[in-house]
Short mmCIF file of C-alpha atoms in Angstrom, two decimals:
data_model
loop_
_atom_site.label_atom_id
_atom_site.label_comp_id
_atom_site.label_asym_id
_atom_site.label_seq_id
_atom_site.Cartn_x
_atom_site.Cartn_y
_atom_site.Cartn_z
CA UNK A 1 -17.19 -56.94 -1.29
CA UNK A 2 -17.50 -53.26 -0.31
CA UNK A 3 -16.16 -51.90 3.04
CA UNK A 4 -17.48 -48.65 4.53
CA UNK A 5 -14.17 -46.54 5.57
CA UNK A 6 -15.98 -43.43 6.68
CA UNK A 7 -18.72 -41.18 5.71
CA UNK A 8 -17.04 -40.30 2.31
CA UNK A 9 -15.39 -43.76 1.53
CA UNK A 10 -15.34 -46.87 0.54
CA UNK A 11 -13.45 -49.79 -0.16
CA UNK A 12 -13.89 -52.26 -3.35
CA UNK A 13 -12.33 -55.89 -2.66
CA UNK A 14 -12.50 -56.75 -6.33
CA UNK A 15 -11.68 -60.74 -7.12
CA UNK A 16 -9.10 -60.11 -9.57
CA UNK A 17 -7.59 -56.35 -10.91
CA UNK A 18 -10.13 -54.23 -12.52
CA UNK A 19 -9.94 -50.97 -14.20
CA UNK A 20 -12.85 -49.59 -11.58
CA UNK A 21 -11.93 -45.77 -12.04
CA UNK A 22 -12.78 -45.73 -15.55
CA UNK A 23 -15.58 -47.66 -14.83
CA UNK A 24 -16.86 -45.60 -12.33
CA UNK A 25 -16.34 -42.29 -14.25
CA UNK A 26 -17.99 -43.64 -17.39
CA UNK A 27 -20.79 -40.81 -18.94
CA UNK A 28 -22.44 -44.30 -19.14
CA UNK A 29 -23.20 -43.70 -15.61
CA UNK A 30 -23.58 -45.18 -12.37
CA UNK A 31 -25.81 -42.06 -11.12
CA UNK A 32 -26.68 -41.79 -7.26
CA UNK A 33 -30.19 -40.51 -6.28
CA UNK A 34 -32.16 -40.29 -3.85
CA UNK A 35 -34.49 -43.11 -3.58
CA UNK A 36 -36.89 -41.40 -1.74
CA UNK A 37 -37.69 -39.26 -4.75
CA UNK A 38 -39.89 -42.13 -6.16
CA UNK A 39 -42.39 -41.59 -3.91
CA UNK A 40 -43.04 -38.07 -5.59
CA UNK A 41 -45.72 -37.50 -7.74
CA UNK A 42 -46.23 -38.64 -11.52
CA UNK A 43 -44.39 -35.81 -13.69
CA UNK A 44 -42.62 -33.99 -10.73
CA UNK A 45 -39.31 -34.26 -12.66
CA UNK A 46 -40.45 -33.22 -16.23
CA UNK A 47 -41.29 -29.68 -14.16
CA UNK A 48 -37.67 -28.70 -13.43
CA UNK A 49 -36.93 -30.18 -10.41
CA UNK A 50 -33.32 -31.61 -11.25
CA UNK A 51 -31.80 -34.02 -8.87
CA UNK A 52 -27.91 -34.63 -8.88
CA UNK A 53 -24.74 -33.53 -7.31
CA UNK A 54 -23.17 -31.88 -10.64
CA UNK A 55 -21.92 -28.15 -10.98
CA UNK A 56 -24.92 -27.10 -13.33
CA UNK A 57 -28.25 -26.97 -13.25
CA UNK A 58 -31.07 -27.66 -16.71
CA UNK A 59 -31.20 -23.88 -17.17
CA UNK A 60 -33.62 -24.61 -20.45
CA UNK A 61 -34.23 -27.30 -22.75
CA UNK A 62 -35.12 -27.91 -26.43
CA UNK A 63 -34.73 -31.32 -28.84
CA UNK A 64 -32.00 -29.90 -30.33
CA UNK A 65 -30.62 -27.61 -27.63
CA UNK A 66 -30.04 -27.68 -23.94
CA UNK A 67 -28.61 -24.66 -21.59
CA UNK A 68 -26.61 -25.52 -18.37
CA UNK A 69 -26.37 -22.45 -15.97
CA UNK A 70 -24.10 -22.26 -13.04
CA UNK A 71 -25.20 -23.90 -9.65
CA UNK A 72 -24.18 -21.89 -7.36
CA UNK A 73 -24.10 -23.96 -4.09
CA UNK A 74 -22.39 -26.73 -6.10
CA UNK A 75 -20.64 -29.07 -3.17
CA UNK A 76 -17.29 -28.74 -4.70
CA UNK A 77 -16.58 -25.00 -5.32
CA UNK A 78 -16.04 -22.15 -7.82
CA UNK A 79 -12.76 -20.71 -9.19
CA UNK A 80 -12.59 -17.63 -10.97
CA UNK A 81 -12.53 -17.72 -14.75
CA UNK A 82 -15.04 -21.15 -15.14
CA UNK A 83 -17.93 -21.04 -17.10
CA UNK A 84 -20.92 -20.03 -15.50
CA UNK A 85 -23.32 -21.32 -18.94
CA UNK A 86 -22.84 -24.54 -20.90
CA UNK A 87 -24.43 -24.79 -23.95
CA UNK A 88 -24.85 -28.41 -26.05
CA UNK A 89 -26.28 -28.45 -29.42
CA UNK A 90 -27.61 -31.27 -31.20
CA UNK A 91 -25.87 -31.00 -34.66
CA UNK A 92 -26.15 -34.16 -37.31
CA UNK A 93 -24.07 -33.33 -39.75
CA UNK A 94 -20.48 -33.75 -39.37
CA UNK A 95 -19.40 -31.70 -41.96
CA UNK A 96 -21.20 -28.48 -40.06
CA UNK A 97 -20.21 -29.77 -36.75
CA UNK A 98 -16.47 -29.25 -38.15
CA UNK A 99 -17.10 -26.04 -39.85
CA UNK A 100 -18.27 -24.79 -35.71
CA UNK A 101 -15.62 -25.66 -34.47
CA UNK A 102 -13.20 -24.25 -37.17
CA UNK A 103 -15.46 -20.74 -37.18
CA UNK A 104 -15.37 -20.60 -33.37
CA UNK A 105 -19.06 -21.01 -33.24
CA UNK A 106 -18.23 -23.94 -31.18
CA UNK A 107 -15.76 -24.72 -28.73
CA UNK A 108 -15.66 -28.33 -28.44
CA UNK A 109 -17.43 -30.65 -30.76
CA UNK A 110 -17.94 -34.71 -30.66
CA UNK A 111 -17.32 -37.30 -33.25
CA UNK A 112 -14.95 -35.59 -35.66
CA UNK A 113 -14.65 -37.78 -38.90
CA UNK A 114 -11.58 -39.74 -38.33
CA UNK A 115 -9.77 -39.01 -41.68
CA UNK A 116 -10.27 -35.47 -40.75
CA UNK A 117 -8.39 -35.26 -37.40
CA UNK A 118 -4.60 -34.62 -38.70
CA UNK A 119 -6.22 -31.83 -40.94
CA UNK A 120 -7.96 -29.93 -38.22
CA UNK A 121 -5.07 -30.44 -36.18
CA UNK A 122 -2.63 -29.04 -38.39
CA UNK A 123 -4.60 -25.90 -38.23
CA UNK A 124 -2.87 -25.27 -34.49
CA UNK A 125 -6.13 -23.59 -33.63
CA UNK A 126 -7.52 -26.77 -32.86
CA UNK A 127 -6.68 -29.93 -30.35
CA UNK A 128 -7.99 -33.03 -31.20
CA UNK A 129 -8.50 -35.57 -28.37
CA UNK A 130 -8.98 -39.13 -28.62
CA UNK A 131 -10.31 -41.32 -26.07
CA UNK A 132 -10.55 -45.21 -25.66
CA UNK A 133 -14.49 -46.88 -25.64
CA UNK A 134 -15.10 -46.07 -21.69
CA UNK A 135 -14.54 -42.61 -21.40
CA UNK A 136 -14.99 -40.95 -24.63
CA UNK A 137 -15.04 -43.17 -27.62
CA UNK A 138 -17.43 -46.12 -28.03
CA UNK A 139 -17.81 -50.20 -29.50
CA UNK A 140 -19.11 -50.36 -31.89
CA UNK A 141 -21.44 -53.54 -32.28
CA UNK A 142 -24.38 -54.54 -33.92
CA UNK A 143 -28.24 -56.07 -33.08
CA UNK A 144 -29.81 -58.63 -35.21
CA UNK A 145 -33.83 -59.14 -35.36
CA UNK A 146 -34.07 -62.97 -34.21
CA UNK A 147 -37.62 -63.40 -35.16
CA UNK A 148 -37.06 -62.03 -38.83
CA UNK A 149 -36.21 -64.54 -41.25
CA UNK A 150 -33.20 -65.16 -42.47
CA UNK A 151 -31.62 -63.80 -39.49
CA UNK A 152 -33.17 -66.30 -37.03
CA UNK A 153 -31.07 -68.96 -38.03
CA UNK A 154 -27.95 -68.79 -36.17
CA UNK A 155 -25.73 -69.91 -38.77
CA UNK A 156 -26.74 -66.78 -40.96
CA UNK A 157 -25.81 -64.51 -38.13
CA UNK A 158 -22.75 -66.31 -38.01
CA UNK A 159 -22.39 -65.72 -41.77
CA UNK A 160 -23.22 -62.16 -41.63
CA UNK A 161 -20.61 -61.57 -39.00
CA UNK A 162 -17.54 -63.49 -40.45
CA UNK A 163 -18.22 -61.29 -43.59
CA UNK A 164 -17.58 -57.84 -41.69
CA UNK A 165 -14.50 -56.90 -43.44
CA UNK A 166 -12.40 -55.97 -39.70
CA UNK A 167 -9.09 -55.39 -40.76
CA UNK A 168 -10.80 -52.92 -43.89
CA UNK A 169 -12.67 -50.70 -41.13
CA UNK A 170 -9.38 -49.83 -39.20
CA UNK A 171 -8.06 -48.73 -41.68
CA UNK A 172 -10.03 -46.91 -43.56
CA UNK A 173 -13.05 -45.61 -41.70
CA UNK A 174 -11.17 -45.57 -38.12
CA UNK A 175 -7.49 -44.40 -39.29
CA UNK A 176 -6.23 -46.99 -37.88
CA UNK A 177 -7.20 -45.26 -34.27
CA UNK A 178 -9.36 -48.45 -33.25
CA UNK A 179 -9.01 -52.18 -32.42
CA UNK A 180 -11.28 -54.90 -32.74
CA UNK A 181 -13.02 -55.76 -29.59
CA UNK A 182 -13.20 -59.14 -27.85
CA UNK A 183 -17.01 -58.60 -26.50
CA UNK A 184 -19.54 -56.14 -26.34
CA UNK A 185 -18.22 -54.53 -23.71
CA UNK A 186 -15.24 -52.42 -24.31
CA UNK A 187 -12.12 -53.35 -23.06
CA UNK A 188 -10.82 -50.93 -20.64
CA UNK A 189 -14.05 -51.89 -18.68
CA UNK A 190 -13.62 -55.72 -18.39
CA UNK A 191 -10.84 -57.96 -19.96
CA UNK A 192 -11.99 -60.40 -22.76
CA UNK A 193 -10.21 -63.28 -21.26
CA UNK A 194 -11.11 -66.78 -23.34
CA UNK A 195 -13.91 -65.08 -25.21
CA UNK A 196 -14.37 -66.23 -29.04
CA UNK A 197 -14.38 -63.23 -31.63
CA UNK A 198 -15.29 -63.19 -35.45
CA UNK A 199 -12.59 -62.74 -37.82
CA UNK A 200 -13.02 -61.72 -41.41
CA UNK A 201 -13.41 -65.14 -43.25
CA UNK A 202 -15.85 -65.29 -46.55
CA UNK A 203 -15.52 -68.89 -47.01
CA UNK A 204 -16.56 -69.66 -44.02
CA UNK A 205 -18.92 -67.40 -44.17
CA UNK A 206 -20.31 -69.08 -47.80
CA UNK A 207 -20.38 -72.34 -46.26
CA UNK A 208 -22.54 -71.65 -43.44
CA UNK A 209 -25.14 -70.05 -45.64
CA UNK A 210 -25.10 -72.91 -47.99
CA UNK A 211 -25.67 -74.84 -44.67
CA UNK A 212 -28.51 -73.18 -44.00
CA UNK A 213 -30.17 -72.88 -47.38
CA UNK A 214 -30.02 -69.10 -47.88
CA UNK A 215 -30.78 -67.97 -51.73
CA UNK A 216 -28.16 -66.01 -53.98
CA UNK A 217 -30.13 -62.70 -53.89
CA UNK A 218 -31.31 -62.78 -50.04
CA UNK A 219 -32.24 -59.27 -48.99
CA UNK A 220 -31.58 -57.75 -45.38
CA UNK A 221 -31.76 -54.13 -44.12
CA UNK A 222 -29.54 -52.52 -41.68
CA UNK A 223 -30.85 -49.45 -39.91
CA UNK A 224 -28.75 -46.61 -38.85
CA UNK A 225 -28.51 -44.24 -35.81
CA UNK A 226 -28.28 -40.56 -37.94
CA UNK A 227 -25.88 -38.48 -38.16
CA UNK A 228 -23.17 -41.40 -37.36
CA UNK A 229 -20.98 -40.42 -40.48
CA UNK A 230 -18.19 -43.24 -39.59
CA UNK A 231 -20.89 -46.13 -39.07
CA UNK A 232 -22.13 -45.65 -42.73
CA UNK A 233 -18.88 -45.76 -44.28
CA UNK A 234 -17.97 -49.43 -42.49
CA UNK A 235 -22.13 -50.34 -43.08
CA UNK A 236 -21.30 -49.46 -46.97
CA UNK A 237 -17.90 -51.84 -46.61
CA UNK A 238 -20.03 -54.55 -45.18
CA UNK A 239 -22.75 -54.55 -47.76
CA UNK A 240 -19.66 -54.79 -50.33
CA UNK A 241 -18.35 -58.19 -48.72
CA UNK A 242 -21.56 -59.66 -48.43
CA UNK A 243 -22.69 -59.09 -51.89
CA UNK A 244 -19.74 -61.20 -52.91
CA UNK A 245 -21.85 -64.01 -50.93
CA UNK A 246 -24.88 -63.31 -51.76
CA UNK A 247 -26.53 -61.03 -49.49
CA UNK A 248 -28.50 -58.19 -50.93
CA UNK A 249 -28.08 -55.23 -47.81
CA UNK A 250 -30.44 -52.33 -47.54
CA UNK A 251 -28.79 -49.43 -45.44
CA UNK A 252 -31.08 -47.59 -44.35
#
């Protein structure tokens, strides 16, 4: 239940302890606006009229680059010495992202490589920040096509799960900065409580594809958000373990 203190606050009764700061600062957003700016016509926002309560305002914007420029009525106050611009850049490639930041061209970049953090850091010109999944990081999870044979049989999903090689990807592609997740949802948002997880397991896996009939050979594809250097890595140690039970994945 919610209780209304005063004009600026509220209460949360929550039925058991929650982490509800992180929650409520995720860049996931819970975003407040006005609702009656519905009522305005079709297209009034894609003309520049912004509506928030942040320090900045969309000074210019292109696919690849967007300008923030100083709002200068901004509800909670200037300092001296903040930025008055912010500038974000859309940049793909890792390996250039890196070479911004160790240039100076940039001054803050996202999703360093993981094997490349105590590098960088070493550097001293450079602080590398890590994050957990609901402030900064993310989970990583994946989406199967249900209607698409072989994957709408349950038992090859199953399959294609318990052959994700877990303990491999911490390791290896994460540096052993991660931990496996008990749901989708990360777990600094919501505890996983009794929730069943996969665990790495290729017999099992090979008996529930048997179980379901699937061919030595099958074939699969796995698309890929771009740019995600870390994702391909564990995609390519997947498609390694299930090749040893006969799946045939595309990465694409």
């Amino acid at each position: 239940e919610m209780e209304v203190i005063d004009d600026h606050t509220i209460c949360f009764g929550l039925s058991e302890p929650r982490n509800l700061p992180s929650i409520v600062s995720s860049f996931y957003g819970l975003y407040i606006a006005n609702p009656n700016l519905a009522d305005k016509p079709e297209g009034w926002y894609e003309e520049g009229n912004d509506s928030g309560t942040g320090p900045y305002y969309v000074e210019s914007y292109e696919p690849q680059r967007v300008v923030l420029s100083q709002y200068k009525d901004y509800w909670g106050g200037w300092e001296e010495g903040q930025f008055t611009t912010v500038v974000f850049e859309s940049v793909a490639d890792a390996a250039v992202r890196e070479q911004m930041i160790r240039s100076g061209e940039a001054d803050i970049i996202a999703k360093l490589p993981f094997e490349n953090h105590a590098a960088l850091e070493a550097t001293g010109d450079v602080k590398v920040i890590t994050s957990n999944a609901s402030v900064g990081g993310f989970n990583l999870f994946n989406l199967f096509q249900l209607d698409l044979a072989p994957l709408d049989d349950v038992r090859v999903r199953q399959a294609i799960s318990y052959a994700f090689p877990f303990g491999d990807v911490q390791a290896s592609s994460f540096s052993g900065l991660s931990r496996i997740a008990g749901s989708i949802v990360p777990g600094s948002f919501l505890p996983p409580g009794d929730l069943s997880t996969y665990s790495y397991d290729l017999e099992k896996a090979q008996s529930l594809l048997e179980a379901a009939g699937v061919e030595e050979g099958t074939e699969i594809k796995l698309a890929l958000r771009v740019g995600d250097e870390e994702v391909k890595q564990i995609s390519l140690l997947w498609q390694a373990e299930l090749a040893k039970i006969g799946i045939d994945m595309t990465v694409t």
